[in-house]
Amino acid sequence: MKHVLLSLVCLLGCLSCTKDDDVLVELDNTLSDYQWYIEQKDIELEKLKARLRKSESREDRYAATMELYRAYQDFSLDSALVYIKQSLELADALGEQERIIDTHLSLAFLYNYVGMHYEALEIFKEQDVTGHSDWLRRSHFYLGTNVYKNLSLYSVDKEQRDYYRRQMEICRDSALAYAPDDVIFRAERLSDNGKMQEAVELLSNNLPDSLTTHEVGLRYYILSEIYEKMHQRDEQIKYLALSSIAGIKNAVREYISLRKLAVLLYEQGDIDRAYTYIHRCIDDANACNARMRMVETSTFLSVIDSAVVKQKQESRNTLIITAAVISLLLVLLAVALIVLRRKMNLLRHSEKELMRVNDQMTDTNVQLRAANEIKEEYITRFMHLCLDYINKMENYRAHLNKVARKRNFDELYDTIQSTRYINKEVNDFYNSFDEAFLHIYPNFLKDFNALLRPDAQVTLKNNERLNTELRIYALMILGITDGQKVQEFLRCSSSTVYNYRTNMRNKAINRDTFEQDVKSLWTP
C-alpha cells in the first residue's frame, strides 16, 4: 500500500507539475517529428553543397562556404569548422580586409560555441574594426559580449568573474550603439538592471505565431531566463518549452533550452518527460560534437537515469503488491459475503432485542439529563445561599459599626471596621465554589487552556484552584452570563469583568468564537 500511495502522489505531481501543460504536449508532438526536421535540414545542406560545387569564382565560393558554415553552426560543429576555414582561405585570397575580419569573427563565434572561450577572446582582441562599417563593428562587439558572458559564467574566481562581467556590459553597450534596435541585447540590459517587466514586454512584442526562426527560439530562451530571475517557475518552463520547439523545428542540435527544461521537470517529478528530453539532448550533443553541451548534459543524465530505473522498479513492485492486494481483497470479499448472509439472519432475530435496548438507553438518557439538572440546581442554590450569607455578614458588620460609634468603644470599632472577616468569608465562599465546580468538572483548566495560545496558558498559584478570570468562564459554563450577576458574584465592577474577558479573548487561538467554545466545553 505504501508503494501504491507513492505512485498516486507521483502521478498527481506529474499532472500538476506545470501550469501550461499544453506547451509540453506540443513539445512532445514536435519531438515525435524530430527525424522529419533533420531530413529537411539535410535537404537544405545538400542544396548549399550543390551551390558550392557549381561556384566558379572565388566570390561565389566564399559566399557558398559561409552559407554552409552558418547552416552547420548549430547542427554539426566539425563541419562548420571545415567550412569556416575554407572561408578564411578564400577571404585571404580575395584580400578584402573587412571580409577577412568578418570571417575571423565567425571563426571566433564557432570557438565560443565549442567552449574555446580564450581562443575566441584572442581573436576578438586581435581584430581592429576602427574605421570599418557599422555592421562589422556591431558583429565585433556582439562577439565580445558573448565571449565575456561565457567567461564570466564559467569563472571560479570572483574578481575575474566581475571583470568579465564588466567587459561584457561594455561590449553590449557598444553593440547597441551600432544596432540600437537589437531586441535581445536591449532586453538583457533591462533584465540586468532589474527592469524585468520591461524586458518581458520588449521580448514579447511582435512575436510571430510560428516557431520557424532561430531568433524566435533565442527570444523565448531569454524570456525563460528573466522568469527564472523573477522566480516564476511555470512561466520559465513554458518559454523553455517554446524555445525547444523552435530549436527542433530549425534542426538545432547545439542548444541549452531542452536540457534546462529536463532538469526542471525532473525536480517537479515529471520523470518520464525529463528522461526523454535529457536523452534527446545527449544524442544531439553527440551528433553535433558539442563537447561542452555533452559535459553539461552528462551531469544530469546519470541522475535522471537513476530516477527512471528506480521508478520502474517501484512500478514493478507496486504492480506485484497491487495484484496481491486485489487477490486478498477478493478472498476477503467472498468471506465477507458469507459472514454477511449469516449476520442478516441474526439481525432479523435481534430486532426486538435492539428495540428493548433502545428503550433502556432512552430511559438512561432521561435520567442523565435529570441528574445534570440536579447538579446545576445544586450549584445555583449553593451559590445563592453563600451570597445571602455574605450579605448578612456585611449587614451585621455595618450594624456593629453603628453600635460601636454610639458607645465609643474604640478598640471594638477598629476591629469591626476591619474587612478581614468578610474577606475571609468571601475567600471561603470562593474556595467552596471552586471545590464544587472542579468536583463536577475536574478537567476544566486543561480543557480551557486548550483554547488558548501556547504562550498564553493560564497558570495558578500554590493552593489556588481557580482565579477570578477562570471563575468568570466557570459561571459562563454554568449558564450565568448576566453581567450584573457576574459582578455580584465576583464582587467587582463591570469594567473589571469586561477587561478580564477582553484580555482572555486576546489570548485565544480563535478569538471570534472563544466564548462560544468555552460554553461548549462541558458536556456532562
PDB file of C-alpha atoms in Angstrom, residues 42-288:
ATOM      1  CA  ASP A  42      19.854  17.590 -44.735  1.00  0.00           C
ATOM      2  CA  ILE A  43      17.987  18.613 -47.892  1.00  0.00           C
ATOM      3  CA  GLU A  44      18.878  22.261 -47.241  1.00  0.00           C
ATOM      4  CA  LEU A  45      22.549  21.341 -46.701  1.00  0.00           C
ATOM      5  CA  GLU A  46      22.678  19.318 -49.920  1.00  0.00           C
ATOM      6  CA  LYS A  47      21.354  22.305 -51.850  1.00  0.00           C
ATOM      7  CA  LEU A  48      24.063  24.524 -50.356  1.00  0.00           C
ATOM      8  CA  LYS A  49      26.750  21.964 -51.184  1.00  0.00           C
ATOM      9  CA  ALA A  50      25.465  21.752 -54.758  1.00  0.00           C
ATOM     10  CA  ARG A  51      25.692  25.529 -54.955  1.00  0.00           C
ATOM     11  CA  LEU A  52      29.292  25.357 -53.770  1.00  0.00           C
ATOM     12  CA  ARG A  53      30.164  22.735 -56.389  1.00  0.00           C
ATOM     13  CA  LYS A  54      28.719  24.953 -59.127  1.00  0.00           C
ATOM     14  CA  SER A  55      30.572  28.048 -57.907  1.00  0.00           C
ATOM     15  CA  GLU A  56      33.315  29.142 -60.264  1.00  0.00           C
ATOM     16  CA  SER A  57      34.599  32.431 -58.881  1.00  0.00           C
ATOM     17  CA  ARG A  58      36.218  32.945 -55.509  1.00  0.00           C
ATOM     18  CA  GLU A  59      33.433  35.360 -54.609  1.00  0.00           C
ATOM     19  CA  ASP A  60      30.782  32.719 -55.214  1.00  0.00           C
ATOM     20  CA  ARG A  61      32.755  30.010 -53.403  1.00  0.00           C
ATOM     21  CA  TYR A  62      33.297  32.328 -50.429  1.00  0.00           C
ATOM     22  CA  ALA A  63      29.565  33.122 -50.231  1.00  0.00           C
ATOM     23  CA  ALA A  64      28.702  29.411 -50.510  1.00  0.00           C
ATOM     24  CA  THR A  65      31.183  28.274 -47.823  1.00  0.00           C
ATOM     25  CA  MET A  66      29.943  30.993 -45.451  1.00  0.00           C
ATOM     26  CA  GLU A  67      26.362  29.860 -46.033  1.00  0.00           C
ATOM     27  CA  LEU A  68      27.389  26.282 -45.237  1.00  0.00           C
ATOM     28  CA  TYR A  69      29.249  27.462 -42.124  1.00  0.00           C
ATOM     29  CA  ARG A  70      26.145  29.237 -40.872  1.00  0.00           C
ATOM     30  CA  ALA A  71      23.923  26.247 -41.698  1.00  0.00           C
ATOM     31  CA  TYR A  72      26.242  23.851 -39.835  1.00  0.00           C
ATOM     32  CA  GLN A  73      26.982  26.237 -36.934  1.00  0.00           C
ATOM     33  CA  ASP A  74      24.351  24.771 -34.594  1.00  0.00           C
ATOM     34  CA  PHE A  75      23.948  21.430 -36.424  1.00  0.00           C
ATOM     35  CA  SER A  76      27.457  19.980 -36.735  1.00  0.00           C
ATOM     36  CA  LEU A  77      30.372  21.901 -35.242  1.00  0.00           C
ATOM     37  CA  ASP A  78      33.012  19.791 -37.037  1.00  0.00           C
ATOM     38  CA  SER A  79      31.507  20.546 -40.451  1.00  0.00           C
ATOM     39  CA  ALA A  80      31.078  24.203 -39.516  1.00  0.00           C
ATOM     40  CA  LEU A  81      34.799  24.340 -38.663  1.00  0.00           C
ATOM     41  CA  VAL A  82      35.728  22.832 -42.046  1.00  0.00           C
ATOM     42  CA  TYR A  83      33.742  25.420 -43.996  1.00  0.00           C
ATOM     43  CA  ILE A  84      34.803  28.437 -41.918  1.00  0.00           C
ATOM     44  CA  LYS A  85      38.458  27.530 -42.505  1.00  0.00           C
ATOM     45  CA  GLN A  86      37.786  27.283 -46.235  1.00  0.00           C
ATOM     46  CA  SER A  87      36.139  30.690 -45.982  1.00  0.00           C
ATOM     47  CA  LEU A  88      39.245  32.072 -44.258  1.00  0.00           C
ATOM     48  CA  GLU A  89      41.459  30.886 -47.108  1.00  0.00           C
ATOM     49  CA  LEU A  90      39.120  32.383 -49.705  1.00  0.00           C
ATOM     50  CA  ALA A  91      38.856  35.663 -47.784  1.00  0.00           C
ATOM     51  CA  ASP A  92      42.656  35.955 -47.616  1.00  0.00           C
ATOM     52  CA  ALA A  93      42.850  35.239 -51.350  1.00  0.00           C
ATOM     53  CA  LEU A  94      40.239  37.893 -52.103  1.00  0.00           C
ATOM     54  CA  GLY A  95      42.212  40.354 -49.994  1.00  0.00           C
ATOM     55  CA  GLU A  96      39.306  42.495 -48.772  1.00  0.00           C
ATOM     56  CA  GLN A  97      40.116  43.482 -45.159  1.00  0.00           C
ATOM     57  CA  GLU A  98      36.529  43.835 -43.929  1.00  0.00           C
ATOM     58  CA  ARG A  99      35.689  40.402 -45.238  1.00  0.00           C
ATOM     59  CA  ILE A 100      38.796  38.905 -43.611  1.00  0.00           C
ATOM     60  CA  ILE A 101      37.851  40.423 -40.256  1.00  0.00           C
ATOM     61  CA  ASP A 102      34.256  39.212 -40.584  1.00  0.00           C
ATOM     62  CA  THR A 103      35.431  35.680 -41.324  1.00  0.00           C
ATOM     63  CA  HIS A 104      37.800  35.685 -38.347  1.00  0.00           C
ATOM     64  CA  LEU A 105      34.918  36.874 -36.160  1.00  0.00           C
ATOM     65  CA  SER A 106      32.812  33.987 -37.463  1.00  0.00           C
ATOM     66  CA  LEU A 107      35.599  31.562 -36.511  1.00  0.00           C
ATOM     67  CA  ALA A 108      35.682  33.104 -33.044  1.00  0.00           C
ATOM     68  CA  PHE A 109      31.916  32.634 -32.737  1.00  0.00           C
ATOM     69  CA  LEU A 110      32.404  28.952 -33.505  1.00  0.00           C
ATOM     70  CA  TYR A 111      35.208  28.644 -30.943  1.00  0.00           C
ATOM     71  CA  ASN A 112      32.926  30.246 -28.379  1.00  0.00           C
ATOM     72  CA  TYR A 113      30.231  27.656 -29.177  1.00  0.00           C
ATOM     73  CA  VAL A 114      32.540  24.699 -28.608  1.00  0.00           C
ATOM     74  CA  GLY A 115      33.905  26.073 -25.338  1.00  0.00           C
ATOM     75  CA  MET A 116      37.203  27.503 -26.641  1.00  0.00           C
ATOM     76  CA  HIS A 117      36.455  30.836 -24.982  1.00  0.00           C
ATOM     77  CA  TYR A 118      40.049  32.006 -24.572  1.00  0.00           C
ATOM     78  CA  GLU A 119      40.837  31.288 -28.235  1.00  0.00           C
ATOM     79  CA  ALA A 120      37.711  33.224 -29.196  1.00  0.00           C
ATOM     80  CA  LEU A 121      38.761  36.089 -26.896  1.00  0.00           C
ATOM     81  CA  GLU A 122      42.211  36.190 -28.511  1.00  0.00           C
ATOM     82  CA  ILE A 123      40.654  36.554 -31.987  1.00  0.00           C
ATOM     83  CA  PHE A 124      38.292  39.233 -30.666  1.00  0.00           C
ATOM     84  CA  LYS A 125      41.188  41.268 -29.296  1.00  0.00           C
ATOM     85  CA  GLU A 126      43.242  40.870 -32.480  1.00  0.00           C
ATOM     86  CA  GLN A 127      40.591  42.368 -34.771  1.00  0.00           C
ATOM     87  CA  ASP A 128      40.792  46.111 -35.323  1.00  0.00           C
ATOM     88  CA  VAL A 129      37.403  47.339 -36.580  1.00  0.00           C
ATOM     89  CA  THR A 130      38.271  51.035 -36.403  1.00  0.00           C
ATOM     90  CA  GLY A 131      37.023  52.829 -39.490  1.00  0.00           C
ATOM     91  CA  HIS A 132      35.043  49.843 -40.761  1.00  0.00           C
ATOM     92  CA  SER A 133      31.299  49.602 -41.374  1.00  0.00           C
ATOM     93  CA  ASP A 134      28.744  49.770 -38.555  1.00  0.00           C
ATOM     94  CA  TRP A 135      27.566  46.217 -39.171  1.00  0.00           C
ATOM     95  CA  LEU A 136      31.102  44.881 -38.765  1.00  0.00           C
ATOM     96  CA  ARG A 137      31.612  46.862 -35.560  1.00  0.00           C
ATOM     97  CA  ARG A 138      28.305  45.576 -34.270  1.00  0.00           C
ATOM     98  CA  SER A 139      29.333  41.984 -35.093  1.00  0.00           C
ATOM     99  CA  HIS A 140      32.682  42.558 -33.357  1.00  0.00           C
ATOM    100  CA  PHE A 141      31.100  43.779 -30.133  1.00  0.00           C
ATOM    101  CA  TYR A 142      28.397  41.127 -30.342  1.00  0.00           C
ATOM    102  CA  LEU A 143      31.184  38.533 -30.303  1.00  0.00           C
ATOM    103  CA  GLY A 144      32.845  40.241 -27.340  1.00  0.00           C
ATOM    104  CA  THR A 145      29.567  40.269 -25.440  1.00  0.00           C
ATOM    105  CA  ASN A 146      29.063  36.526 -25.885  1.00  0.00           C
ATOM    106  CA  VAL A 147      32.677  35.581 -25.155  1.00  0.00           C
ATOM    107  CA  TYR A 148      32.883  37.648 -21.967  1.00  0.00           C
ATOM    108  CA  LYS A 149      29.473  36.351 -20.887  1.00  0.00           C
ATOM    109  CA  ASN A 150      30.619  32.733 -21.161  1.00  0.00           C
ATOM    110  CA  LEU A 151      33.899  33.512 -19.408  1.00  0.00           C
ATOM    111  CA  SER A 152      32.012  35.101 -16.506  1.00  0.00           C
ATOM    112  CA  LEU A 153      29.667  32.104 -16.259  1.00  0.00           C
ATOM    113  CA  TYR A 154      32.465  29.550 -16.043  1.00  0.00           C
ATOM    114  CA  SER A 155      34.958  31.557 -13.974  1.00  0.00           C
ATOM    115  CA  VAL A 156      35.515  30.369 -10.397  1.00  0.00           C
ATOM    116  CA  ASP A 157      37.393  33.484  -9.285  1.00  0.00           C
ATOM    117  CA  LYS A 158      35.010  36.236  -8.157  1.00  0.00           C
ATOM    118  CA  GLU A 159      37.282  39.134  -9.124  1.00  0.00           C
ATOM    119  CA  GLN A 160      37.898  37.630 -12.549  1.00  0.00           C
ATOM    120  CA  ARG A 161      34.190  36.924 -12.941  1.00  0.00           C
ATOM    121  CA  ASP A 162      33.297  40.512 -12.068  1.00  0.00           C
ATOM    122  CA  TYR A 163      35.903  41.757 -14.555  1.00  0.00           C
ATOM    123  CA  TYR A 164      34.466  39.607 -17.348  1.00  0.00           C
ATOM    124  CA  ARG A 165      31.002  40.801 -16.434  1.00  0.00           C
ATOM    125  CA  ARG A 166      32.021  44.456 -16.755  1.00  0.00           C
ATOM    126  CA  GLN A 167      33.690  43.791 -20.091  1.00  0.00           C
ATOM    127  CA  MET A 168      30.562  42.017 -21.288  1.00  0.00           C
ATOM    128  CA  GLU A 169      28.422  45.040 -20.398  1.00  0.00           C
ATOM    129  CA  ILE A 170      30.849  47.392 -22.185  1.00  0.00           C
ATOM    130  CA  CYS A 171      30.727  45.264 -25.338  1.00  0.00           C
ATOM    131  CA  ARG A 172      26.956  45.005 -25.186  1.00  0.00           C
ATOM    132  CA  ASP A 173      26.570  48.780 -24.864  1.00  0.00           C
ATOM    133  CA  SER A 174      28.942  49.238 -27.802  1.00  0.00           C
ATOM    134  CA  ALA A 175      26.993  46.732 -29.907  1.00  0.00           C
ATOM    135  CA  LEU A 176      23.753  48.569 -29.086  1.00  0.00           C
ATOM    136  CA  ALA A 177      25.344  51.836 -30.173  1.00  0.00           C
ATOM    137  CA  TYR A 178      25.654  50.362 -33.679  1.00  0.00           C
ATOM    138  CA  ALA A 179      22.406  48.374 -33.555  1.00  0.00           C
ATOM    139  CA  PRO A 180      20.027  50.238 -31.209  1.00  0.00           C
ATOM    140  CA  ASP A 181      17.065  48.121 -32.323  1.00  0.00           C
ATOM    141  CA  ASP A 182      18.592  44.818 -31.177  1.00  0.00           C
ATOM    142  CA  VAL A 183      15.716  43.482 -29.052  1.00  0.00           C
ATOM    143  CA  ILE A 184      17.667  40.705 -27.333  1.00  0.00           C
ATOM    144  CA  PHE A 185      20.548  42.899 -26.145  1.00  0.00           C
ATOM    145  CA  ARG A 186      18.148  45.617 -25.006  1.00  0.00           C
ATOM    146  CA  ALA A 187      16.097  43.078 -23.067  1.00  0.00           C
ATOM    147  CA  GLU A 188      19.197  41.553 -21.424  1.00  0.00           C
ATOM    148  CA  ARG A 189      20.362  45.008 -20.341  1.00  0.00           C
ATOM    149  CA  LEU A 190      16.936  45.784 -18.868  1.00  0.00           C
ATOM    150  CA  SER A 191      16.990  42.443 -17.040  1.00  0.00           C
ATOM    151  CA  ASP A 192      20.486  43.063 -15.635  1.00  0.00           C
ATOM    152  CA  ASN A 193      19.275  46.460 -14.381  1.00  0.00           C
ATOM    153  CA  GLY A 194      16.348  44.865 -12.544  1.00  0.00           C
ATOM    154  CA  LYS A 195      13.683  46.041 -15.021  1.00  0.00           C
ATOM    155  CA  MET A 196      12.236  42.574 -15.505  1.00  0.00           C
ATOM    156  CA  GLN A 197       8.735  43.524 -16.604  1.00  0.00           C
ATOM    157  CA  GLU A 198      10.017  45.979 -19.204  1.00  0.00           C
ATOM    158  CA  ALA A 199      12.312  43.273 -20.580  1.00  0.00           C
ATOM    159  CA  VAL A 200       9.408  40.815 -20.786  1.00  0.00           C
ATOM    160  CA  GLU A 201       7.237  43.348 -22.631  1.00  0.00           C
ATOM    161  CA  LEU A 202      10.047  44.153 -25.063  1.00  0.00           C
ATOM    162  CA  LEU A 203      10.719  40.488 -25.908  1.00  0.00           C
ATOM    163  CA  SER A 204       7.008  39.619 -26.096  1.00  0.00           C
ATOM    164  CA  ASN A 205       6.248  42.437 -28.536  1.00  0.00           C
ATOM    165  CA  ASN A 206       5.597  41.326 -32.118  1.00  0.00           C
ATOM    166  CA  LEU A 207       6.489  37.669 -31.541  1.00  0.00           C
ATOM    167  CA  PRO A 208       5.496  35.628 -34.619  1.00  0.00           C
ATOM    168  CA  ASP A 209       2.825  32.962 -34.301  1.00  0.00           C
ATOM    169  CA  SER A 210       5.011  30.251 -35.817  1.00  0.00           C
ATOM    170  CA  LEU A 211       8.276  28.955 -34.400  1.00  0.00           C
ATOM    171  CA  THR A 212      10.208  28.885 -37.626  1.00  0.00           C
ATOM    172  CA  THR A 213      13.222  31.120 -36.965  1.00  0.00           C
ATOM    173  CA  HIS A 214      16.252  30.702 -34.781  1.00  0.00           C
ATOM    174  CA  GLU A 215      15.821  34.248 -33.417  1.00  0.00           C
ATOM    175  CA  VAL A 216      12.393  33.386 -32.012  1.00  0.00           C
ATOM    176  CA  GLY A 217      13.894  30.460 -30.105  1.00  0.00           C
ATOM    177  CA  LEU A 218      16.574  32.752 -28.688  1.00  0.00           C
ATOM    178  CA  ARG A 219      13.981  35.336 -27.611  1.00  0.00           C
ATOM    179  CA  TYR A 220      11.977  32.643 -25.848  1.00  0.00           C
ATOM    180  CA  TYR A 221      15.122  31.425 -24.086  1.00  0.00           C
ATOM    181  CA  ILE A 222      15.948  34.938 -22.845  1.00  0.00           C
ATOM    182  CA  LEU A 223      12.349  35.211 -21.611  1.00  0.00           C
ATOM    183  CA  SER A 224      12.800  31.971 -19.650  1.00  0.00           C
ATOM    184  CA  GLU A 225      15.957  33.370 -18.021  1.00  0.00           C
ATOM    185  CA  ILE A 226      14.081  36.523 -16.978  1.00  0.00           C
ATOM    186  CA  TYR A 227      11.236  34.498 -15.478  1.00  0.00           C
ATOM    187  CA  GLU A 228      13.831  32.402 -13.645  1.00  0.00           C
ATOM    188  CA  LYS A 229      15.127  35.596 -12.005  1.00  0.00           C
ATOM    189  CA  MET A 230      11.518  36.508 -11.147  1.00  0.00           C
ATOM    190  CA  HIS A 231      11.040  33.042  -9.535  1.00  0.00           C
ATOM    191  CA  GLN A 232       8.068  32.283 -11.809  1.00  0.00           C
ATOM    192  CA  ARG A 233       8.696  28.602 -12.412  1.00  0.00           C
ATOM    193  CA  ASP A 234       5.618  27.931 -14.579  1.00  0.00           C
ATOM    194  CA  GLU A 235       6.449  30.746 -16.991  1.00  0.00           C
ATOM    195  CA  GLN A 236      10.093  29.665 -17.109  1.00  0.00           C
ATOM    196  CA  ILE A 237       9.039  26.141 -18.095  1.00  0.00           C
ATOM    197  CA  LYS A 238       6.611  27.482 -20.692  1.00  0.00           C
ATOM    198  CA  TYR A 239       9.220  29.587 -22.500  1.00  0.00           C
ATOM    199  CA  LEU A 240      11.919  26.910 -22.261  1.00  0.00           C
ATOM    200  CA  ALA A 241       9.451  24.568 -23.983  1.00  0.00           C
ATOM    201  CA  LEU A 242       8.687  27.147 -26.688  1.00  0.00           C
ATOM    202  CA  SER A 243      12.406  27.756 -27.220  1.00  0.00           C
ATOM    203  CA  SER A 244      12.959  23.997 -27.510  1.00  0.00           C
ATOM    204  CA  ILE A 245      10.152  23.690 -30.055  1.00  0.00           C
ATOM    205  CA  ALA A 246      11.734  26.439 -32.163  1.00  0.00           C
ATOM    206  CA  GLY A 247      15.117  24.711 -31.932  1.00  0.00           C
ATOM    207  CA  ILE A 248      13.754  21.337 -33.035  1.00  0.00           C
ATOM    208  CA  LYS A 249      11.820  22.837 -35.939  1.00  0.00           C
ATOM    209  CA  ASN A 250      15.018  24.563 -37.085  1.00  0.00           C
ATOM    210  CA  ALA A 251      17.062  21.345 -36.609  1.00  0.00           C
ATOM    211  CA  VAL A 252      19.233  22.986 -33.948  1.00  0.00           C
ATOM    212  CA  ARG A 253      21.417  20.481 -32.118  1.00  0.00           C
ATOM    213  CA  GLU A 254      23.553  22.911 -30.126  1.00  0.00           C
ATOM    214  CA  TYR A 255      21.158  24.294 -27.515  1.00  0.00           C
ATOM    215  CA  ILE A 256      20.526  24.787 -23.778  1.00  0.00           C
ATOM    216  CA  SER A 257      16.743  25.111 -23.503  1.00  0.00           C
ATOM    217  CA  LEU A 258      15.744  21.433 -23.649  1.00  0.00           C
ATOM    218  CA  ARG A 259      18.437  20.437 -21.120  1.00  0.00           C
ATOM    219  CA  LYS A 260      17.338  23.079 -18.616  1.00  0.00           C
ATOM    220  CA  LEU A 261      13.716  22.083 -19.156  1.00  0.00           C
ATOM    221  CA  ALA A 262      14.553  18.428 -18.461  1.00  0.00           C
ATOM    222  CA  VAL A 263      16.192  19.364 -15.144  1.00  0.00           C
ATOM    223  CA  LEU A 264      13.217  21.497 -14.066  1.00  0.00           C
ATOM    224  CA  LEU A 265      10.719  18.761 -14.913  1.00  0.00           C
ATOM    225  CA  TYR A 266      12.844  16.224 -13.027  1.00  0.00           C
ATOM    226  CA  GLU A 267      12.745  18.471  -9.956  1.00  0.00           C
ATOM    227  CA  GLN A 268       8.947  18.659 -10.276  1.00  0.00           C
ATOM    228  CA  GLY A 269       8.574  14.890 -10.524  1.00  0.00           C
ATOM    229  CA  ASP A 270       7.861  14.563 -14.259  1.00  0.00           C
ATOM    230  CA  ILE A 271      10.457  11.821 -14.611  1.00  0.00           C
ATOM    231  CA  ASP A 272       9.254  10.396 -17.935  1.00  0.00           C
ATOM    232  CA  ARG A 273       9.498  13.697 -19.814  1.00  0.00           C
ATOM    233  CA  ALA A 274      12.804  14.545 -18.121  1.00  0.00           C
ATOM    234  CA  TYR A 275      14.223  11.185 -19.266  1.00  0.00           C
ATOM    235  CA  THR A 276      13.028  11.697 -22.870  1.00  0.00           C
ATOM    236  CA  TYR A 277      14.336  15.255 -23.067  1.00  0.00           C
ATOM    237  CA  ILE A 278      17.749  14.609 -21.496  1.00  0.00           C
ATOM    238  CA  HIS A 279      18.416  11.688 -23.855  1.00  0.00           C
ATOM    239  CA  ARG A 280      17.419  13.834 -26.835  1.00  0.00           C
ATOM    240  CA  CYS A 281      19.928  16.412 -25.579  1.00  0.00           C
ATOM    241  CA  ILE A 282      22.803  13.950 -25.240  1.00  0.00           C
ATOM    242  CA  ASP A 283      22.071  12.434 -28.672  1.00  0.00           C
ATOM    243  CA  ASP A 284      22.043  15.878 -30.293  1.00  0.00           C
ATOM    244  CA  ALA A 285      25.217  16.936 -28.486  1.00  0.00           C
ATOM    245  CA  ASN A 286      26.959  13.797 -29.765  1.00  0.00           C
ATOM    246  CA  ALA A 287      25.672  14.313 -33.298  1.00  0.00           C
ATOM    247  CA  CYS A 288      26.736  17.955 -33.248  1.00  0.00           C
TER     248      CYS A 288
END
